[in-house]
PDB file of C-alpha atoms in Angstrom:
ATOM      1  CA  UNK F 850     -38.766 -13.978 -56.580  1.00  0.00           C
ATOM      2  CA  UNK F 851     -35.593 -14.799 -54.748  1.00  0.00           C
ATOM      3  CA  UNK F 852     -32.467 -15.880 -57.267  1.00  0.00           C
ATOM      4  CA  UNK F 853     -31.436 -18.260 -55.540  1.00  0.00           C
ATOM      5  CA  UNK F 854     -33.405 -20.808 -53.195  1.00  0.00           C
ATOM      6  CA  UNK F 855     -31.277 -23.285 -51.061  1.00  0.00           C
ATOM      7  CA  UNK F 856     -33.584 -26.670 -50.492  1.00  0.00           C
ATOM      8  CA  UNK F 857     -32.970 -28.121 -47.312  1.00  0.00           C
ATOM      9  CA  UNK F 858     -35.905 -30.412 -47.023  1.00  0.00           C
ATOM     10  CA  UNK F 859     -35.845 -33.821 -48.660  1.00  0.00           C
ATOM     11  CA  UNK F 860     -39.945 -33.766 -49.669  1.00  0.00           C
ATOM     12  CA  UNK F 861     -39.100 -30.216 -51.221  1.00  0.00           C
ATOM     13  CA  UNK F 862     -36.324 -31.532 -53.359  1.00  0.00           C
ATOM     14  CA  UNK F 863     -38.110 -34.808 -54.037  1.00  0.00           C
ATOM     15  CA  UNK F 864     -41.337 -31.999 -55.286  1.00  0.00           C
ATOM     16  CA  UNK F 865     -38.935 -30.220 -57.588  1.00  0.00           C
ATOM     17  CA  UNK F 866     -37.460 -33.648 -59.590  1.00  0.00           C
ATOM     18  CA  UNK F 867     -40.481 -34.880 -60.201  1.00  0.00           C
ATOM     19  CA  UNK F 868     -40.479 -34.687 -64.241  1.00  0.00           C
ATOM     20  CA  UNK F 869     -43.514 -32.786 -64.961  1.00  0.00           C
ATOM     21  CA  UNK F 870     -42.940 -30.654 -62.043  1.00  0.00           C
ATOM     22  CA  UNK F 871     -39.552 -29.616 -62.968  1.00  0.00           C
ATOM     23  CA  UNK F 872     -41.079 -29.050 -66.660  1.00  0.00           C
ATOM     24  CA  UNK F 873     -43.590 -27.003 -64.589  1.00  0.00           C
ATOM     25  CA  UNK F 874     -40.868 -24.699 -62.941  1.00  0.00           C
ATOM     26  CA  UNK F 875     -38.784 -24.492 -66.364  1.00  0.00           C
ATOM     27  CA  UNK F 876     -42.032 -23.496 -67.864  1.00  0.00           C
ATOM     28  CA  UNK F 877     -42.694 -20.393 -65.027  1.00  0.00           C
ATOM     29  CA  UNK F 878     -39.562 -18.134 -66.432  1.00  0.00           C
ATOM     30  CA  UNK F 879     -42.710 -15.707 -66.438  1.00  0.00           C
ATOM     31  CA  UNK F 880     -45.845 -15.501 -63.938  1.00  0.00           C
ATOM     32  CA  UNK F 881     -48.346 -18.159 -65.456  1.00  0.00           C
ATOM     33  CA  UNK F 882     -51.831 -19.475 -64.949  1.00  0.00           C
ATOM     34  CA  UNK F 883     -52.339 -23.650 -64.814  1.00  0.00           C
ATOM     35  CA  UNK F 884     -53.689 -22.698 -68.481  1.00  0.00           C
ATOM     36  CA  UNK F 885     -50.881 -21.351 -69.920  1.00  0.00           C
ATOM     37  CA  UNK F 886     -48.146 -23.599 -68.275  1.00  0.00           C
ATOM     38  CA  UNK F 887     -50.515 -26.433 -69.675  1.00  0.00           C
ATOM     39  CA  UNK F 888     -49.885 -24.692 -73.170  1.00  0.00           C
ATOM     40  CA  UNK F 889     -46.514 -24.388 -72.841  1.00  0.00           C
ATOM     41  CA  UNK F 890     -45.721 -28.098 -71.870  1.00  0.00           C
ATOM     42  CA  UNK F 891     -48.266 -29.935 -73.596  1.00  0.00           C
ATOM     43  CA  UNK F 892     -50.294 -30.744 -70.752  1.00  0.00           C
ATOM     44  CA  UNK F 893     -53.669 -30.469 -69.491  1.00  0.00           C
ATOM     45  CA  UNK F 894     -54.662 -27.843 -66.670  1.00  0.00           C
ATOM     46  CA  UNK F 895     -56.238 -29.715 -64.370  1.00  0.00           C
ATOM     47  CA  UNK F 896     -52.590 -31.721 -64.360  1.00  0.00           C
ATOM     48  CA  UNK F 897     -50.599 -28.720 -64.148  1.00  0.00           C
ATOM     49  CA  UNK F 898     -53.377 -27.486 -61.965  1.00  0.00           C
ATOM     50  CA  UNK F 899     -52.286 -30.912 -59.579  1.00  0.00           C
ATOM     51  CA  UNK F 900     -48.837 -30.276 -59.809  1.00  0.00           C
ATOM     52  CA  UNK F 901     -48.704 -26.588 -58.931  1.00  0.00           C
ATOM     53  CA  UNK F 902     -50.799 -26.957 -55.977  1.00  0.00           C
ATOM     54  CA  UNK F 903     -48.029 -29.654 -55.056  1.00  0.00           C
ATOM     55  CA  UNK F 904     -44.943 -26.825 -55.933  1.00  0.00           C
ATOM     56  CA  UNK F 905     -46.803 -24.270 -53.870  1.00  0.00           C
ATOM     57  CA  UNK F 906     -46.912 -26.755 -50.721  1.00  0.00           C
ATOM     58  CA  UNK F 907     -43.283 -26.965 -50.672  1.00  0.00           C
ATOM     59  CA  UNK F 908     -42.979 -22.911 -51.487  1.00  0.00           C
ATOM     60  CA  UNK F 909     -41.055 -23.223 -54.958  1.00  0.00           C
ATOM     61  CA  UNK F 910     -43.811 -21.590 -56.319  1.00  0.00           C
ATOM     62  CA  UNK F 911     -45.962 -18.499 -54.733  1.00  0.00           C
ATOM     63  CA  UNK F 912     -49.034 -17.173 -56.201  1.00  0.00           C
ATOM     64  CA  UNK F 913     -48.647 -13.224 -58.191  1.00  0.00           C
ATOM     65  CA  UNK F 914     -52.184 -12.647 -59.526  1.00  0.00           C
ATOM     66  CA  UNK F 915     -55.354 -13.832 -59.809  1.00  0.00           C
ATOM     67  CA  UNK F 916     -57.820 -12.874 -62.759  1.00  0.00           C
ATOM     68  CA  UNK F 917     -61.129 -12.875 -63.450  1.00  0.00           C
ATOM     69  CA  UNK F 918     -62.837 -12.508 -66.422  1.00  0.00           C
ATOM     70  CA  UNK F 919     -66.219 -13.929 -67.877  1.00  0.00           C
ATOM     71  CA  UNK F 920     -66.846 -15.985 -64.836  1.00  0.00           C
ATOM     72  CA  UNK F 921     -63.547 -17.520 -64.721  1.00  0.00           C
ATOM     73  CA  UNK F 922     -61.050 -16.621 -62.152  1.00  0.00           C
ATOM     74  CA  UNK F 923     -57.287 -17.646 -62.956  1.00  0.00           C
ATOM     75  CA  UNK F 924     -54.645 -17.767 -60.578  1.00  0.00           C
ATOM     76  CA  UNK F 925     -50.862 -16.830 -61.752  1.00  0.00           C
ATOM     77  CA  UNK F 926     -48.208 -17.876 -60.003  1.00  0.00           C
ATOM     78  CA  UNK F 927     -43.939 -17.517 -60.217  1.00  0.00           C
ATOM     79  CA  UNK F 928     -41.333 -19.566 -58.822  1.00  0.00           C
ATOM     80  CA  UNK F 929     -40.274 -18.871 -55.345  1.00  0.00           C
ATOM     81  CA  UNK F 930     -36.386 -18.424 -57.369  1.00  0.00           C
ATOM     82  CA  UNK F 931     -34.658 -18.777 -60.109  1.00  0.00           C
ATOM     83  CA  UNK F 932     -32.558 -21.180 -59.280  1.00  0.00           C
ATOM     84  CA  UNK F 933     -32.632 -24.065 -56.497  1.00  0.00           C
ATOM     85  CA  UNK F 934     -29.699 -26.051 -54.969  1.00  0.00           C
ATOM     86  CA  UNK F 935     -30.264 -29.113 -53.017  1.00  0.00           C
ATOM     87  CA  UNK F 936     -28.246 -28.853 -50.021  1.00  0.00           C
ATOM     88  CA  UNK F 937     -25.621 -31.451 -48.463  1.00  0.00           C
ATOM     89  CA  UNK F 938     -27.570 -31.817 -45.737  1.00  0.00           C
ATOM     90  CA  UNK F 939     -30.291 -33.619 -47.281  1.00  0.00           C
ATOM     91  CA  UNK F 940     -28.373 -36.198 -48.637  1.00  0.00           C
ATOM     92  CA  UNK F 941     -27.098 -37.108 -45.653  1.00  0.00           C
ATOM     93  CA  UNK F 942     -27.864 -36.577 -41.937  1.00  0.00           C
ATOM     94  CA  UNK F 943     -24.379 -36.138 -40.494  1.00  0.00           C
ATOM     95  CA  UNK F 944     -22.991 -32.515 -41.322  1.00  0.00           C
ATOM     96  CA  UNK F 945     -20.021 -32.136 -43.688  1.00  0.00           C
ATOM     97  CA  UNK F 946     -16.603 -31.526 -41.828  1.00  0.00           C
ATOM     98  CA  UNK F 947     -13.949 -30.104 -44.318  1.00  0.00           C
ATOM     99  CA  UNK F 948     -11.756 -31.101 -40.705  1.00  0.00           C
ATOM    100  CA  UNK F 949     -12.412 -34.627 -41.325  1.00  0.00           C
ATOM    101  CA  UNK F 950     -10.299 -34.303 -45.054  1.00  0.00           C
ATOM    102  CA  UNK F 951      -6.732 -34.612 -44.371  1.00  0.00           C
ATOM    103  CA  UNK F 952      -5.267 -33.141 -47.850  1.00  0.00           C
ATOM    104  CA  UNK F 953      -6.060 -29.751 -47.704  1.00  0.00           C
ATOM    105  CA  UNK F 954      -4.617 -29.373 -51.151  1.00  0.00           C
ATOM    106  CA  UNK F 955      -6.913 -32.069 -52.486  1.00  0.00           C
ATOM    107  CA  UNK F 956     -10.721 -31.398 -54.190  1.00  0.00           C
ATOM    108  CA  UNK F 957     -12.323 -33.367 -51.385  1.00  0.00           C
ATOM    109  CA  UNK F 958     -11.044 -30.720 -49.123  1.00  0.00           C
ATOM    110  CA  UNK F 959     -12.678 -27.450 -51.632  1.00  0.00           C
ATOM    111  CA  UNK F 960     -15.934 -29.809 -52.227  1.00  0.00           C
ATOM    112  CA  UNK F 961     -16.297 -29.883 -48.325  1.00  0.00           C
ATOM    113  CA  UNK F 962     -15.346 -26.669 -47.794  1.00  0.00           C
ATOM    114  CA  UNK F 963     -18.028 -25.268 -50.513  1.00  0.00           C
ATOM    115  CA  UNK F 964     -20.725 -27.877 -49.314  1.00  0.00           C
ATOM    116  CA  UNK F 965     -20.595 -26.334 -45.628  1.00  0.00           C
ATOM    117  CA  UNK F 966     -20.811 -22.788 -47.277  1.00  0.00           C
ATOM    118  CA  UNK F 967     -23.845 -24.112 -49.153  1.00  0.00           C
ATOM    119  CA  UNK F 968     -25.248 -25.221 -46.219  1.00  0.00           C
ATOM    120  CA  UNK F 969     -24.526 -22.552 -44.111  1.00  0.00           C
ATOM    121  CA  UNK F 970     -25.562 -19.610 -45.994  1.00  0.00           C
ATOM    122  CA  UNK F 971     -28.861 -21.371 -47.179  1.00  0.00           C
ATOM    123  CA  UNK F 972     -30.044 -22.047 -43.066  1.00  0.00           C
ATOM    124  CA  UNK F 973     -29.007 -18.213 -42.435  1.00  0.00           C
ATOM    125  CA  UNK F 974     -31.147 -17.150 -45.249  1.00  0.00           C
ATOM    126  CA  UNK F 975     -33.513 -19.538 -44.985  1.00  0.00           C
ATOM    127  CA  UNK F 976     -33.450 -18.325 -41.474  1.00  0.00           C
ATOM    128  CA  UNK F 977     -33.928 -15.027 -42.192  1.00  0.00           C
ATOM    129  CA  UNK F 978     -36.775 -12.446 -42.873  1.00  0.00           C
ATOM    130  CA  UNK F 979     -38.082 -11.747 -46.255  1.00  0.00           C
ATOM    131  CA  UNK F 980     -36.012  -9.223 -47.789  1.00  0.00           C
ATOM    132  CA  UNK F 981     -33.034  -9.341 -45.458  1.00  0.00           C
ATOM    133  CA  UNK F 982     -29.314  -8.636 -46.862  1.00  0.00           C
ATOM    134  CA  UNK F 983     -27.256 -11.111 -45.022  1.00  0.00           C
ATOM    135  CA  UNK F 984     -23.892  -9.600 -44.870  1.00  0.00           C
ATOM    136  CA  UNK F 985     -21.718 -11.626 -47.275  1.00  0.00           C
ATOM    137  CA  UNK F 986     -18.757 -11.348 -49.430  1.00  0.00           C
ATOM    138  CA  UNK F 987     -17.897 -12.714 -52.319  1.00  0.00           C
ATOM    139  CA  UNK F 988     -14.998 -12.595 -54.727  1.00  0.00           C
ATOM    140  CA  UNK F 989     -14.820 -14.516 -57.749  1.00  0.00           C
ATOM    141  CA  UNK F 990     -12.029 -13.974 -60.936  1.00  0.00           C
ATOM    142  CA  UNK F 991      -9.722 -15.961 -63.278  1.00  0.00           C
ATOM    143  CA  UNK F 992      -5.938 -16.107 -62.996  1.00  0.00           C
ATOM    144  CA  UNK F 993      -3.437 -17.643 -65.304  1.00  0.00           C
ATOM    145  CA  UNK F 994      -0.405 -19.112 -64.329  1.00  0.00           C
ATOM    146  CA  UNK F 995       2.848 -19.329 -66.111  1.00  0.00           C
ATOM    147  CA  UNK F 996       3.864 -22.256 -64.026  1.00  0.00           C
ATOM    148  CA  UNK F 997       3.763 -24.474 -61.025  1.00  0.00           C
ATOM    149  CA  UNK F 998       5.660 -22.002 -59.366  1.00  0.00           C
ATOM    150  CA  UNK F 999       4.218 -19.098 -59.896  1.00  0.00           C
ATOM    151  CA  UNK F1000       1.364 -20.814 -58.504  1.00  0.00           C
ATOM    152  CA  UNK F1001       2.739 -21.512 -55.527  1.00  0.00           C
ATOM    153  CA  UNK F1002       4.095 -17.943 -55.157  1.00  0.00           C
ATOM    154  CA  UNK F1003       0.582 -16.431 -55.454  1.00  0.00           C
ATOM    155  CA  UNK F1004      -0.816 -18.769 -52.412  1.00  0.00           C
ATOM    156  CA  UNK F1005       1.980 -17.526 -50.506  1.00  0.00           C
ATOM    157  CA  UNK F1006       1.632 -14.519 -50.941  1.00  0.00           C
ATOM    158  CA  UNK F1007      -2.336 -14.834 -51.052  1.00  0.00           C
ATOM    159  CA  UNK F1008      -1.751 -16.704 -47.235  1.00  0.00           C
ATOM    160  CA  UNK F1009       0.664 -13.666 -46.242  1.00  0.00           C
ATOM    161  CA  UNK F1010      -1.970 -10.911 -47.282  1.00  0.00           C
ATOM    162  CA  UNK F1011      -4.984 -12.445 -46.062  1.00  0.00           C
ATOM    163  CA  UNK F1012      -2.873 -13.383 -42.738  1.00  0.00           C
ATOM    164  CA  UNK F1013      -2.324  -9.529 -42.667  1.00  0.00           C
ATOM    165  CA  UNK F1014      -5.662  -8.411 -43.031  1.00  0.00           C
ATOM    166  CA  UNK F1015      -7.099 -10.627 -40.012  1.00  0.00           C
ATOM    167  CA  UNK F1016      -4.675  -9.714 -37.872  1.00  0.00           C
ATOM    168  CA  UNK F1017      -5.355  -5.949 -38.585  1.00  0.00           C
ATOM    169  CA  UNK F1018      -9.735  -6.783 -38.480  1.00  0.00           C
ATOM    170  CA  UNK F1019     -10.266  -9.206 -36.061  1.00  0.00           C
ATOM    171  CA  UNK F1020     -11.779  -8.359 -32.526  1.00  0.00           C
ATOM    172  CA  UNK F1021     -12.503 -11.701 -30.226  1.00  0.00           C
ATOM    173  CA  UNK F1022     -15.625  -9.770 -29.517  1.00  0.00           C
ATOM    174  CA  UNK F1023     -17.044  -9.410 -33.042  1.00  0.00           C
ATOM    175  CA  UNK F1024     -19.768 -11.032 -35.169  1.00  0.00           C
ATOM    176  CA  UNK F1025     -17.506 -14.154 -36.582  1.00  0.00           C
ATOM    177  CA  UNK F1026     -17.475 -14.688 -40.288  1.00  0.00           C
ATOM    178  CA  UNK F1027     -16.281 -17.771 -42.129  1.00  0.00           C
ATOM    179  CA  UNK F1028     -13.636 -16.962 -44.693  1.00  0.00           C
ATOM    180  CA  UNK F1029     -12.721 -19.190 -47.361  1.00  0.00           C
ATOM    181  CA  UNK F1030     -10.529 -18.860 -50.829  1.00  0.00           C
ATOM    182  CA  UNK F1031     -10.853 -21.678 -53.282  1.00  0.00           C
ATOM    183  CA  UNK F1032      -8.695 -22.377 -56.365  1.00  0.00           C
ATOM    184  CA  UNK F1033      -9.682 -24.756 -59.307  1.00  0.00           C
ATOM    185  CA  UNK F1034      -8.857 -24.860 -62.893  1.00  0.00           C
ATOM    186  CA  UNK F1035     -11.498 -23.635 -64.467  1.00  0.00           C
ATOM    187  CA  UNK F1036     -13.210 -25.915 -66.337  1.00  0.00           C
ATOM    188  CA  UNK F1037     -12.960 -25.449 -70.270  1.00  0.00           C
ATOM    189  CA  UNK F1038     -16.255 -24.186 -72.286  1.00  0.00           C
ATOM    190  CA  UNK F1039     -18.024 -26.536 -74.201  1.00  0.00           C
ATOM    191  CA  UNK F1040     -18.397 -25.536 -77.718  1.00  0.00           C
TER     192      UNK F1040
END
């Protein structure tokens, strides 16, 4: 099981919002059989039984197991991941150009940027053979501010250093990689 699972086709994503099929997929934390998924949604099995056959069509399920015992053979099958994200791309058939957003300071700008990263990374993978690193990097941490200014500071400095470190690591002939830095206030916890 992958953790995450970028869906980039519209009949996949349609598949996975279907009520009972998401119910289906929330239900398959574990390996199950169309028997116990039917258990643990309140469902019949030859429903769930439907419905699987649908989720394994579009891959966000793969079958694990199969059992047999008096007779009866059971199939058990896992999601394909954890987790799925739709990407831009489905939603619309033109890519997403962070170039086209003229505030670079604005949300638009670190939505666009992000959705291109989504999409990106999820063809590569996508892309790629089963159990392939693709070679990524990612940093993610909190950082108060005291103020506005100090704010400010810390992106020109952050600019400076990261300015720096290309200059020192890039080779026109190398394997280009996309590198972004986003900044948001983080959102506060629900309680």
């Amino acid at each position: 099981m992958d953790d995450i699972r970028v869906l980039e086709d519209s009949a996949a994503v349609e598949v996975a919002l279907d009520p009972m099929r998401s119910a289906i997929l929330d239900a398959l934390s574990e390996p199950g059989s169309a028997s116990t998924i039917a258990t643990a949604i309140g469902s019949t099995r030859q429903k769930v039984n439907y419905h699987l056959k649908a989720l394994e069509t579009h891959g966000l399920v793969e079958p694990v197991e199969t059992r047999t015992w008096g007779g009866i053979t059971e199939r058990f099958v896992q999601r394909s991941a954890r987790y799925l994200v739709v990407s831009p791309s489905v939603l619309q058939n033109i890519s997403l150009d962070p170039d086209q957003v003229a505030d670079r300071l604005s949300a638009a700008f670190l939505i666009a940027v992000n959705a291109r990263a989504v999409s990106e990374v999820g063809a590569i993978t996508t892309g790629a053979p089963p159990d392939t690193r693709v070679p990524t990097l990612t940093l993610d941490t909190v950082i108060g501010f005291a103020s506005p200014s100090d704010r400010a500071a810390f992106a020109v400095d952050l600019q400076s250093a990261i300015a720096a470190l290309v200059a020192e690591y890039h080779h026109d002939e190398g394997r280009p990689h996309r590198l972004t830095v986003s900044s948001y206030p983080q959102p506060k916890e629900s309680s």
